[in-house]
């Protein structure tokens, strides 16, 4: 009521009224100014955090890619001397000479294969001498024999190392007569 009639108001009341009006006008303005600032700060923090996690993820992928791109070195172990075995072919006596080389990416598996050379040689001599000439005289039969030899070596290495360890077995020479 008094606020509508300025002539009746005292100086003190007018000053209080003006101060109240200024406060009510400046408070929302201050809030309005703080809100965009606060939103900007929050957005900046979110972007910075997202950028950090994106960079960390990118670095992890790059590290995994480097590990996959740099494979372990292939290690070879030639089984010297070559294997020479006799086997029968219907009416005649034949012989087979096979040079074998083992390949692994695991140095421990190569060490185990070296230390068990007599056991591996015994298993391979038994395997080679029990072959049929008609089977191993073609490529498919030689591949089957190669797979059987690899399985025999892997079993021996796994019994001592706890994992197969040998990745491949190669016939570097294969002579039949």
CSV table of C-alpha atoms in Angstrom, one decimal:
chain,number,residue,atom,x,y,z
A,1,UNK,CA,0.0,0.0,0.0
A,2,UNK,CA,2.6,2.4,0.9
A,3,UNK,CA,4.8,1.5,-2.0
A,4,UNK,CA,2.1,2.8,-4.4
A,5,UNK,CA,2.1,6.3,-3.0
A,6,UNK,CA,5.7,7.6,-3.0
A,7,UNK,CA,4.7,10.9,-1.3
A,8,UNK,CA,3.8,9.1,1.9
A,9,UNK,CA,7.0,7.1,2.2
A,10,UNK,CA,9.9,8.2,4.3
A,11,UNK,CA,13.4,8.5,2.9
A,12,UNK,CA,14.4,5.4,4.8
A,13,UNK,CA,11.5,3.4,3.3
A,14,UNK,CA,12.4,4.6,-0.2
A,15,UNK,CA,16.0,3.6,0.2
A,16,UNK,CA,15.0,0.2,1.5
A,17,UNK,CA,12.6,-0.2,-1.3
A,18,UNK,CA,15.2,0.7,-3.9
A,19,UNK,CA,17.7,-1.6,-2.3
A,20,UNK,CA,15.2,-4.5,-2.3
A,21,UNK,CA,14.5,-3.8,-6.0
A,22,UNK,CA,18.2,-3.8,-6.8
A,23,UNK,CA,18.8,-7.0,-4.9
A,24,UNK,CA,15.9,-8.7,-6.6
A,25,UNK,CA,17.1,-7.5,-10.0
A,26,UNK,CA,20.8,-8.3,-9.4
A,27,UNK,CA,20.3,-11.8,-7.8
A,28,UNK,CA,18.7,-13.3,-10.9
A,29,UNK,CA,21.3,-11.6,-13.1
A,30,UNK,CA,24.1,-13.1,-11.0
A,31,UNK,CA,22.5,-16.5,-11.1
A,32,UNK,CA,22.0,-16.2,-14.8
A,33,UNK,CA,25.7,-15.2,-15.2
A,34,UNK,CA,26.8,-18.1,-13.0
A,35,UNK,CA,24.7,-20.7,-14.7
A,36,UNK,CA,26.4,-20.5,-18.1
A,37,UNK,CA,29.8,-20.3,-16.4
A,38,UNK,CA,29.0,-23.4,-14.3
A,39,UNK,CA,27.6,-25.2,-17.3
A,40,UNK,CA,30.8,-24.3,-19.3
A,41,UNK,CA,33.0,-25.6,-16.5
A,42,UNK,CA,31.1,-28.8,-16.2
A,43,UNK,CA,31.2,-29.3,-20.0
A,44,UNK,CA,34.9,-28.6,-20.1
A,45,UNK,CA,35.5,-31.2,-17.3
A,46,UNK,CA,33.4,-33.8,-19.1
A,47,UNK,CA,35.2,-33.2,-22.4
A,48,UNK,CA,38.6,-33.4,-20.7
A,49,UNK,CA,37.7,-36.6,-18.9
A,50,UNK,CA,36.3,-38.1,-22.1
A,51,UNK,CA,39.5,-37.1,-23.9
A,52,UNK,CA,41.6,-38.6,-21.3
A,53,UNK,CA,39.8,-42.0,-21.4
A,54,UNK,CA,39.8,-41.9,-25.2
A,55,UNK,CA,43.6,-41.3,-25.3
A,56,UNK,CA,44.1,-44.1,-22.7
A,57,UNK,CA,42.0,-46.5,-24.7
A,58,UNK,CA,43.9,-45.5,-27.9
A,59,UNK,CA,47.3,-46.1,-26.2
A,60,UNK,CA,46.2,-49.5,-24.9
A,61,UNK,CA,45.1,-50.5,-28.4
A,62,UNK,CA,48.4,-49.3,-29.8
A,63,UNK,CA,50.3,-51.3,-27.3
A,64,UNK,CA,48.3,-54.4,-28.0
A,65,UNK,CA,48.9,-53.8,-31.7
A,66,UNK,CA,52.6,-53.5,-31.2
A,67,UNK,CA,52.7,-56.8,-29.3
A,68,UNK,CA,50.7,-58.5,-32.0
A,69,UNK,CA,52.9,-56.9,-34.8
A,70,UNK,CA,56.1,-58.2,-33.2
A,71,UNK,CA,55.8,-62.0,-33.1
A,72,UNK,CA,58.3,-64.0,-31.1
A,73,UNK,CA,61.3,-65.3,-33.1
A,74,UNK,CA,61.0,-68.8,-34.6
A,75,UNK,CA,63.5,-71.2,-33.1
A,76,UNK,CA,64.6,-74.3,-35.0
A,77,UNK,CA,66.1,-77.5,-33.7
A,78,UNK,CA,67.4,-79.9,-36.3
A,79,UNK,CA,67.2,-83.6,-35.1
A,80,UNK,CA,70.7,-84.7,-36.2
A,81,UNK,CA,71.5,-87.2,-37.5
A,82,UNK,CA,68.7,-88.0,-40.0
A,83,UNK,CA,66.4,-90.9,-39.2
A,84,UNK,CA,67.0,-94.1,-41.2
A,85,UNK,CA,64.6,-97.0,-40.8
A,86,UNK,CA,63.7,-100.2,-42.6
A,87,UNK,CA,60.2,-101.3,-43.4
A,88,UNK,CA,58.6,-104.0,-45.5
A,89,UNK,CA,56.6,-103.5,-48.6
A,90,UNK,CA,54.8,-106.7,-49.5
A,91,UNK,CA,57.8,-108.8,-50.9
A,92,UNK,CA,60.7,-106.4,-50.5
A,93,UNK,CA,62.6,-104.7,-47.8
A,94,UNK,CA,62.7,-100.9,-48.1
A,95,UNK,CA,64.3,-98.1,-46.2
A,96,UNK,CA,63.4,-94.5,-45.4
A,97,UNK,CA,65.7,-91.7,-44.5
A,98,UNK,CA,64.0,-88.6,-43.0
A,99,UNK,CA,65.7,-85.4,-41.7
A,100,UNK,CA,63.5,-83.7,-39.2
A,101,UNK,CA,63.6,-80.1,-37.8
A,102,UNK,CA,61.4,-78.9,-35.0
A,103,UNK,CA,60.2,-75.3,-34.8
A,104,UNK,CA,58.9,-73.4,-31.8
A,105,UNK,CA,58.4,-69.8,-30.5
A,106,UNK,CA,59.1,-71.0,-27.0
A,107,UNK,CA,62.8,-71.3,-26.0
A,108,UNK,CA,61.9,-73.6,-23.1
A,109,UNK,CA,60.2,-76.0,-25.4
A,110,UNK,CA,63.4,-76.2,-27.5
A,111,UNK,CA,65.4,-76.8,-24.4
A,112,UNK,CA,63.1,-79.6,-23.3
A,113,UNK,CA,63.2,-81.1,-26.8
A,114,UNK,CA,67.0,-81.0,-26.7
A,115,UNK,CA,67.1,-82.7,-23.3
A,116,UNK,CA,64.7,-85.4,-24.4
A,117,UNK,CA,66.3,-86.1,-27.7
A,118,UNK,CA,66.6,-89.9,-27.1
A,119,UNK,CA,62.9,-90.2,-26.1
A,120,UNK,CA,61.8,-88.2,-29.2
A,121,UNK,CA,64.1,-90.1,-31.5
A,122,UNK,CA,62.8,-93.4,-30.1
A,123,UNK,CA,59.1,-92.3,-30.7
A,124,UNK,CA,59.9,-91.1,-34.3
A,125,UNK,CA,61.9,-94.3,-35.2
A,126,UNK,CA,58.9,-96.4,-34.1
A,127,UNK,CA,56.5,-94.2,-36.0
A,128,UNK,CA,58.6,-94.2,-39.2
A,129,UNK,CA,59.3,-97.9,-39.2
A,130,UNK,CA,55.6,-98.8,-39.0
A,131,UNK,CA,54.7,-97.1,-42.2
A,132,UNK,CA,53.3,-98.6,-45.4
A,133,UNK,CA,55.2,-97.8,-48.6
A,134,UNK,CA,52.0,-97.3,-50.6
A,135,UNK,CA,50.8,-94.7,-48.1
A,136,UNK,CA,53.9,-92.6,-47.7
A,137,UNK,CA,54.8,-92.7,-51.3
A,138,UNK,CA,52.3,-89.8,-52.1
A,139,UNK,CA,52.1,-86.3,-50.8
A,140,UNK,CA,49.0,-86.9,-48.7
A,141,UNK,CA,50.6,-89.8,-46.9
A,142,UNK,CA,53.7,-87.8,-46.1
A,143,UNK,CA,51.6,-84.9,-44.7
A,144,UNK,CA,49.7,-87.4,-42.5
A,145,UNK,CA,53.0,-88.9,-41.3
A,146,UNK,CA,54.3,-85.4,-40.6
A,147,UNK,CA,51.2,-84.6,-38.5
A,148,UNK,CA,51.6,-87.9,-36.6
A,149,UNK,CA,55.3,-87.1,-35.9
A,150,UNK,CA,54.4,-83.6,-34.7
A,151,UNK,CA,51.7,-85.1,-32.3
A,152,UNK,CA,54.3,-87.6,-30.9
A,153,UNK,CA,56.8,-84.9,-30.2
A,154,UNK,CA,54.2,-82.6,-28.7
A,155,UNK,CA,53.1,-85.3,-26.3
A,156,UNK,CA,56.7,-85.9,-25.1
A,157,UNK,CA,57.3,-82.1,-24.6
A,158,UNK,CA,54.0,-81.6,-22.9
A,159,UNK,CA,54.6,-84.4,-20.4
A,160,UNK,CA,57.8,-82.5,-19.3
A,161,UNK,CA,56.9,-78.9,-19.8
A,162,UNK,CA,53.1,-78.8,-19.2
A,163,UNK,CA,52.3,-77.4,-22.7
A,164,UNK,CA,52.9,-78.7,-26.2
A,165,UNK,CA,55.5,-76.0,-27.0
A,166,UNK,CA,56.5,-77.3,-30.4
A,167,UNK,CA,54.7,-75.4,-33.2
A,168,UNK,CA,55.8,-77.3,-36.3
A,169,UNK,CA,57.8,-80.3,-37.5
A,170,UNK,CA,59.4,-80.2,-40.9
A,171,UNK,CA,60.8,-83.0,-43.1
A,172,UNK,CA,63.9,-81.3,-44.5
A,173,UNK,CA,64.8,-84.5,-46.4
A,174,UNK,CA,62.6,-87.5,-47.3
A,175,UNK,CA,64.2,-90.4,-49.2
A,176,UNK,CA,62.7,-93.8,-49.8
A,177,UNK,CA,64.2,-96.8,-51.5
